[in-house]
mmCIF file of C-alpha atoms and ligand atoms in Angstrom:
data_model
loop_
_atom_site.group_PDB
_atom_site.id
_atom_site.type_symbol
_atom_site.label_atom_id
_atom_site.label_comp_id
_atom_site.label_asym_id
_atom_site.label_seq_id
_atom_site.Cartn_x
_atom_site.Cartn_y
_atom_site.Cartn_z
ATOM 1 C CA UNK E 238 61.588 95.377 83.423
ATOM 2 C CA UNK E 239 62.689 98.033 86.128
ATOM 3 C CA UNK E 240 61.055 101.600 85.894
ATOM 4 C CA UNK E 241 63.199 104.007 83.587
ATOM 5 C CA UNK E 242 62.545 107.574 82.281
ATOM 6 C CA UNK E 243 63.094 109.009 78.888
ATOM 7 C CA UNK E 244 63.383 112.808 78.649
ATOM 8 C CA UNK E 245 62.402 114.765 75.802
ATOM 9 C CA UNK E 246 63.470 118.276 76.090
ATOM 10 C CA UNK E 247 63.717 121.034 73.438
ATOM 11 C CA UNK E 248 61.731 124.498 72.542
ATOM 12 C CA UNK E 249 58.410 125.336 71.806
ATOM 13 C CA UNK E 250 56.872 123.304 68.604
ATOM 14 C CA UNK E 251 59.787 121.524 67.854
ATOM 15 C CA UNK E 252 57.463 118.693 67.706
ATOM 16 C CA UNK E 253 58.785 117.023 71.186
ATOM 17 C CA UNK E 254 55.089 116.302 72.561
ATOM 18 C CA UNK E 255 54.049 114.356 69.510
ATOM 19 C CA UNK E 256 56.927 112.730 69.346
ATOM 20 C CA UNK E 257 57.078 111.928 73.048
ATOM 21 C CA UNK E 258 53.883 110.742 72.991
ATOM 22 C CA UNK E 259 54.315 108.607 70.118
ATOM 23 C CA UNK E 260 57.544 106.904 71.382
ATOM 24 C CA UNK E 261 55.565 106.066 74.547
ATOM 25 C CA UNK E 262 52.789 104.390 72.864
ATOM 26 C CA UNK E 263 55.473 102.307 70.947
ATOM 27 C CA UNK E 264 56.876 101.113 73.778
ATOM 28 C CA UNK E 265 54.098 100.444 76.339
ATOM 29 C CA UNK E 266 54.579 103.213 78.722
ATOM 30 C CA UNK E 267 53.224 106.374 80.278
ATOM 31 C CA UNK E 268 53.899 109.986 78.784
ATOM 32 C CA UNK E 269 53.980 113.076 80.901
ATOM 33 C CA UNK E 270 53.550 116.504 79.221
ATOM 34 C CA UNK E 271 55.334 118.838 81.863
ATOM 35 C CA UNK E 272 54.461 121.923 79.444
ATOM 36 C CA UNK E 273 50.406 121.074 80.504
ATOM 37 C CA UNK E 274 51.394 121.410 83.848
ATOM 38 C CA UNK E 275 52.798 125.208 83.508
ATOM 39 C CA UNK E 276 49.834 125.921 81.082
ATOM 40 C CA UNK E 277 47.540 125.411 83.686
ATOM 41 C CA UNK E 278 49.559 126.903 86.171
ATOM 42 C CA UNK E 279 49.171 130.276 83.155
ATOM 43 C CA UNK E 280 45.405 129.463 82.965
ATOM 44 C CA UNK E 281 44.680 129.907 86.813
ATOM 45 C CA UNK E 282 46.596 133.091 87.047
ATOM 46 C CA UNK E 283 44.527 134.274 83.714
ATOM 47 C CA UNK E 284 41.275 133.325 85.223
ATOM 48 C CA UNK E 285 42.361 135.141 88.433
ATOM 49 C CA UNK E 286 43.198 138.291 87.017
ATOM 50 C CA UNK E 287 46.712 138.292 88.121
ATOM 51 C CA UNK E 288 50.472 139.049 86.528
ATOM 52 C CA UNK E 289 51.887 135.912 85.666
ATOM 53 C CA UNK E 290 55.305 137.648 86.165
ATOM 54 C CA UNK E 291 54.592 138.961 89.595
ATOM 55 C CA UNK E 292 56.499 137.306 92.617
ATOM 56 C CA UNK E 293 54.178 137.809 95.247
ATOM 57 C CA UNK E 294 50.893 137.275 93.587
ATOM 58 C CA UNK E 295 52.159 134.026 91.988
ATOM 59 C CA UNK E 296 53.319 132.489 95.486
ATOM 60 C CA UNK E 297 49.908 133.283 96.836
ATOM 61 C CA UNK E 298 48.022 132.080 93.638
ATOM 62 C CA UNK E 299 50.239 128.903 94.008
ATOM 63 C CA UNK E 300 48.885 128.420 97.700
ATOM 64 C CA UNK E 301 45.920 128.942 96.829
ATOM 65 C CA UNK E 302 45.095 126.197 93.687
ATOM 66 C CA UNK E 303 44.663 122.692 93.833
ATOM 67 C CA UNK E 304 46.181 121.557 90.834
ATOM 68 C CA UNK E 305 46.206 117.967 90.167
ATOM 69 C CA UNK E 306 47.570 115.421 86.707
ATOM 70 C CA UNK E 307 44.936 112.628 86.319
ATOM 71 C CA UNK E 308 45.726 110.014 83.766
ATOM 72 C CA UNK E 309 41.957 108.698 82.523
ATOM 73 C CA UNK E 310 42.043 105.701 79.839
ATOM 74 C CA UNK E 311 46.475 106.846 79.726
ATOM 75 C CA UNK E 312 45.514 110.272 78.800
ATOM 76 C CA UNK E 313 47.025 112.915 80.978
ATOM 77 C CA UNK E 314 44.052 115.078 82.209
ATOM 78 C CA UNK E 315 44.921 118.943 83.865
ATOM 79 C CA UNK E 316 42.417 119.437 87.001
ATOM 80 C CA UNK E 317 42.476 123.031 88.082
ATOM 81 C CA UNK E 318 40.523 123.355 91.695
ATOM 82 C CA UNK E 319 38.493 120.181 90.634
ATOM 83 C CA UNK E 320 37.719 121.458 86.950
ATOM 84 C CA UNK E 321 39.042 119.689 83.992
ATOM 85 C CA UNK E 322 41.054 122.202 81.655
ATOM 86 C CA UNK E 323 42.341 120.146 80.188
ATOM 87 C CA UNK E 324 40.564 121.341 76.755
ATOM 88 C CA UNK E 325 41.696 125.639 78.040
ATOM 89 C CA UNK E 326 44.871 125.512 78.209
ATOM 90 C CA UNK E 327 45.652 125.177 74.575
ATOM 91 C CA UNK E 328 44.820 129.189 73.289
ATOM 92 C CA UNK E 329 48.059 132.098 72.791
ATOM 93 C CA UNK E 330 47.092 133.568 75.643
ATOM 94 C CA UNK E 331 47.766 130.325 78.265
ATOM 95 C CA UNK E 332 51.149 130.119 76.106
ATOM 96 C CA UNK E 333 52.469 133.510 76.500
ATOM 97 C CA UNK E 334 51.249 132.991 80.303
ATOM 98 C CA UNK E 335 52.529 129.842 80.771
ATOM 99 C CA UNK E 336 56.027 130.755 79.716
ATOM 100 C CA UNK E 337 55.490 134.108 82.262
ATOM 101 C CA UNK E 338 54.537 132.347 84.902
ATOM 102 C CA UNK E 339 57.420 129.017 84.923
ATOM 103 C CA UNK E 340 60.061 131.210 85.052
ATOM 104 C CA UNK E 341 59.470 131.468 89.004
ATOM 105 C CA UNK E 342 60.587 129.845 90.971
ATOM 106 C CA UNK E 343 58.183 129.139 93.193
ATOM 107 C CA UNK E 344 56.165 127.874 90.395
ATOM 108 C CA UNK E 345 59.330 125.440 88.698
ATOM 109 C CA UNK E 346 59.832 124.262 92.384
ATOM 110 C CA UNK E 347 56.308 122.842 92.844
ATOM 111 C CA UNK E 348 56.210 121.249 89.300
ATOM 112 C CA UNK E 349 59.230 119.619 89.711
ATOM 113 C CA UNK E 350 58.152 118.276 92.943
ATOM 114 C CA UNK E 351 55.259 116.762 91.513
ATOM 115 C CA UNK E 352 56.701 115.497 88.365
ATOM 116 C CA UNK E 353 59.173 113.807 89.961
ATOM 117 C CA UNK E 354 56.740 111.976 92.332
ATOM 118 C CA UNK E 355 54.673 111.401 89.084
ATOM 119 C CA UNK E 356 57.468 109.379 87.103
ATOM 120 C CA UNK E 357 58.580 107.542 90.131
ATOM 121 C CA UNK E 358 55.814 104.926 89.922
ATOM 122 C CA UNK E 359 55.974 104.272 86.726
ATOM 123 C CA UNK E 360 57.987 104.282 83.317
ATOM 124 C CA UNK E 361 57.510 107.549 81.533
ATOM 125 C CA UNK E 362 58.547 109.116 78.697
ATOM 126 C CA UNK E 363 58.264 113.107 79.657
ATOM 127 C CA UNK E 364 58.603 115.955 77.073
ATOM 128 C CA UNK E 365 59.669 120.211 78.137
ATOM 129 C CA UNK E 366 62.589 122.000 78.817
ATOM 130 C CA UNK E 367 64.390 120.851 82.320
ATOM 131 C CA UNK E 368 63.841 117.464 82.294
ATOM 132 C CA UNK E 369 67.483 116.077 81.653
ATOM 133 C CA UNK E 370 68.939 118.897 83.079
ATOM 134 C CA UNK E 371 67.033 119.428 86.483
ATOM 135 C CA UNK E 372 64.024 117.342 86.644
ATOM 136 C CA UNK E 373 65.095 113.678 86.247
ATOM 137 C CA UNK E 374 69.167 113.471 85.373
ATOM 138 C CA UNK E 375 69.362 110.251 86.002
ATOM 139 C CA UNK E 376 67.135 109.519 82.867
ATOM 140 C CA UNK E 377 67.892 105.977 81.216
ATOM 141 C CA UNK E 378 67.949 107.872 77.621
ATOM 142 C CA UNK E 379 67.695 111.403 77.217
ATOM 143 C CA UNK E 380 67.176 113.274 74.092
ATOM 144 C CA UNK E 381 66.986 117.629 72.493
ATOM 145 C CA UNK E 382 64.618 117.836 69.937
ATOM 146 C CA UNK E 383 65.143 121.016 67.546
ATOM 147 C CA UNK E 384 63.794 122.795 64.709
ATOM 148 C CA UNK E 385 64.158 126.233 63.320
ATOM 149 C CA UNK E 386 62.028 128.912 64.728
ATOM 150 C CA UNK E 387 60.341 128.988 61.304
ATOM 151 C CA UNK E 388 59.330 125.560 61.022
ATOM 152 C CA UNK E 389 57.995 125.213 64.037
ATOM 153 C CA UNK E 390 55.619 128.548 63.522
ATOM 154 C CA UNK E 391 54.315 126.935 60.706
ATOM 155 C CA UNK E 392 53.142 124.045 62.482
ATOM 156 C CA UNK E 393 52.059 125.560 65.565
ATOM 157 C CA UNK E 394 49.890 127.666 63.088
ATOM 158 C CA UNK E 395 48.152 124.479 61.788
ATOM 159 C CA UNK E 396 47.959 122.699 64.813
ATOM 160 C CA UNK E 397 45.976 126.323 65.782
ATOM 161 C CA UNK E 398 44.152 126.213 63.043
ATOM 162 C CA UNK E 399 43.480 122.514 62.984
ATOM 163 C CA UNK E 400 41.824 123.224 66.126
ATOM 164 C CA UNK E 401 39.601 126.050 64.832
ATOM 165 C CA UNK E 402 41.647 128.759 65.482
ATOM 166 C CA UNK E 403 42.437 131.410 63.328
ATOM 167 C CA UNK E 404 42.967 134.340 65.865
ATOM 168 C CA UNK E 405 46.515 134.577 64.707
ATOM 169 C CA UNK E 406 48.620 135.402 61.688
ATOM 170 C CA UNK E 407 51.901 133.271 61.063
ATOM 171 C CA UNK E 408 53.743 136.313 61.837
ATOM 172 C CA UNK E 409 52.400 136.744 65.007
ATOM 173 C CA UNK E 410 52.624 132.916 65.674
ATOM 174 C CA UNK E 411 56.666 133.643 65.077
ATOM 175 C CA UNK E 412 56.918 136.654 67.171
ATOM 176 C CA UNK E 413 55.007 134.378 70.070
ATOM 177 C CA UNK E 414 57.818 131.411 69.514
ATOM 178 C CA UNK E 415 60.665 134.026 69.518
ATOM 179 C CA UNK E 416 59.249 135.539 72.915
ATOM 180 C CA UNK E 417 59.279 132.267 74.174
ATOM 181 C CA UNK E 418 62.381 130.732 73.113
ATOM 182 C CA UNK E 419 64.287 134.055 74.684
ATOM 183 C CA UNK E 420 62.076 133.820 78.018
ATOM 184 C CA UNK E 421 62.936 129.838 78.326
ATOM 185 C CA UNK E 422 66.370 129.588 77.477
ATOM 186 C CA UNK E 423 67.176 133.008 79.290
ATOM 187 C CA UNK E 424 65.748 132.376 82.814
ATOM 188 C CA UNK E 425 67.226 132.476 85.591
ATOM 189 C CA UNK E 426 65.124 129.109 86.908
ATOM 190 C CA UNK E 427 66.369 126.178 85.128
ATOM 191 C CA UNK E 428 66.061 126.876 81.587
ATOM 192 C CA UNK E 429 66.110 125.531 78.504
ATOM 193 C CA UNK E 430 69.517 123.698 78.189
ATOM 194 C CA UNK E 431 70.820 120.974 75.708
ATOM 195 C CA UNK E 432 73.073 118.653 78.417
ATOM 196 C CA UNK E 433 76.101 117.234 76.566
ATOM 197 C CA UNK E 434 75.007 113.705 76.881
ATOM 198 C CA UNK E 435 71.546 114.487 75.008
ATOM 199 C CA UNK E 436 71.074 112.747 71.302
ATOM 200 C CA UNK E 437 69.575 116.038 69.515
ATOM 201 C CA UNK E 438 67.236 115.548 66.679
ATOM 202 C CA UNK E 439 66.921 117.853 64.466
ATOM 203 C CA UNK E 440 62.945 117.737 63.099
ATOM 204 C CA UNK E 441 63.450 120.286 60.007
ATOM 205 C CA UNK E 442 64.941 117.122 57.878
ATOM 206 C CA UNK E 443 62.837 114.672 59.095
ATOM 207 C CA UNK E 444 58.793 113.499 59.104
ATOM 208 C CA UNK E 445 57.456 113.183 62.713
ATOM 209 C CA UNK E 446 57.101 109.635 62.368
ATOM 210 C CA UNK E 447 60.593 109.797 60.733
ATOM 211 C CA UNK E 448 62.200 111.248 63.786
ATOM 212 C CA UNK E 449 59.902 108.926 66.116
ATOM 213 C CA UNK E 450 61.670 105.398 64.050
ATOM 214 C CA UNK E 451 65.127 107.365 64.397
ATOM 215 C CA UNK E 452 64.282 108.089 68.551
ATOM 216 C CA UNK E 453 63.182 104.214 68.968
ATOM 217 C CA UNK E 454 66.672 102.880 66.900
ATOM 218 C CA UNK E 455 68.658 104.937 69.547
ATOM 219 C CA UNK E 456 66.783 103.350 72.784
ATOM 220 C CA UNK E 457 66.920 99.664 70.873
ATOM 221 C CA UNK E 458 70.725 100.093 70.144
ATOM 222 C CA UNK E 459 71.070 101.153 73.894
ATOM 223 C CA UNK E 460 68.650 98.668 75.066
HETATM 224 O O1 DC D 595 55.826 122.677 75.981
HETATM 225 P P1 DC D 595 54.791 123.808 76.073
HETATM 226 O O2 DC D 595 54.925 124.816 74.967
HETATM 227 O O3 DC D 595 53.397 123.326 76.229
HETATM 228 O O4 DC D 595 55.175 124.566 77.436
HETATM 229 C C1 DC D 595 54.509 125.726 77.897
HETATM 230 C C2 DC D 595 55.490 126.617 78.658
HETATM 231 O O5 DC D 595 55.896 125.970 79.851
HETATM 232 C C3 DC D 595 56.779 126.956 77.907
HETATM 233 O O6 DC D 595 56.787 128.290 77.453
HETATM 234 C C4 DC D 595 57.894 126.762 78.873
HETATM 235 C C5 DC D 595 57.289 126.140 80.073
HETATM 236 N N1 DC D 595 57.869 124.830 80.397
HETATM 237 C C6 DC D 595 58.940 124.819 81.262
HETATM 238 O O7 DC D 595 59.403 125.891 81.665
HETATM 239 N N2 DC D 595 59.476 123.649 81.672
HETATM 240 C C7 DC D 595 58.977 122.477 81.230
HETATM 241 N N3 DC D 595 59.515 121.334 81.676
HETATM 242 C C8 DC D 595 57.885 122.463 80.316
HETATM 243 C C9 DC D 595 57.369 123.677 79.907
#
């Protein structure tokens, strides 16, 4: 079969990156998550000590950092100047940076760059916020995957706290999701945005392997 794309966009823990993930391993093919790529783009400006919302210091943090996607055993692996991070970039702190820091342009331009190069070799399903609507529009399928802003605290809290890590309350957890979801859909740098041909699924009514079955009957009635 030819190389095709499946995008996956929608906000923060509406589930997409387990689901995107999980639809790739049903059919055979690679998974890209472009939201690791701006977390570790938020990690390197944390670890330097600089404003993730700052113009200037981001374009020379940008030319500074080797940042690379490695793909070890099909897991996607974040190298940050030769160090894997992969593990770091997972805390509050790299979220609330990571959604700073992508809404330059300097730093969407340089993802995008590298995603697209990525997902040009092979098939891919990849999961964030731009990828029908800037990244790859020429997807074969693409799909916007929802859920109320409560629901998806709750499980970002027990994915935290799964993890280990009970630094936060579910209120701030909220208040973290509702900065974000304002900051990504209100950019002026490609933001969040449901394209009209997009099959949304909503994940409040549905299990995560629910909505993964109902993602794979669209692509097979396509296919
Ligand atoms: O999907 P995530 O929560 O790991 O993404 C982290 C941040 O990166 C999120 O706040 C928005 C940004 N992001 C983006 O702007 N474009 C993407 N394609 C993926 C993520």
């Amino acid at each position: 079969m030819s190389i095709y794309q499946i995008a996956v966009d929608g906000p923060s823990g509406s589930g997409k990156s387990t689901l995107a993930k999980g639809v790739a391993k049903e059919l055979g093919i690679m998974y890209l998550d472009t939201g690791a790529m701006y977390r570790t783009c938020g990690l390197a400006a944390i670890k330097r000590r600089i404003d993730p919302k700052d113009d200037a210091q981001v374009k020379r943090l940008m030319d500074e950092i080797k940042l690379e996607v490695k793909f070890i055993d099909g897991e996607q692996h974040m190298i940050l100047d030769g160090e894997d991070v992969t593990g770091d970039i997972r805390t509050p702190q790299v979220s609330v940076a990571a959604s700073d820091i992508s809404a330059l342009p300097v730093v969407r331009t340089a993802m995008v760059e590298m995603q697209r190069s990525i997902a040009r070799k092979q098939s891919f399903v990849l999961d964030g916020r731009d990828i029908a609507s800037n990244v790859l529009p020429n997807a074969k399928y693409k799909f916007f995957v929802t859920a109320k802003a409560s629901t998806r605290a709750e499980r970002r809290l027990a994915e935290l706290q799964e993890r280990g890590d009970f630094s936060q309350s579910y209120e701030e957890v909220l208040r973290d999701i509702e900065y974000r979801d304002e900051q990504d859909m209100n950019r002026l740098s490609a933001p969040l945005v449901q394209v009209p041909e997009a099959i949304v699924i909503n994940t409040d009514e549905h299990t995560i392997e629910g909505t993964r079955d109902l993602l794979l009957s669209y692509i097979n009635e396509v296919n």
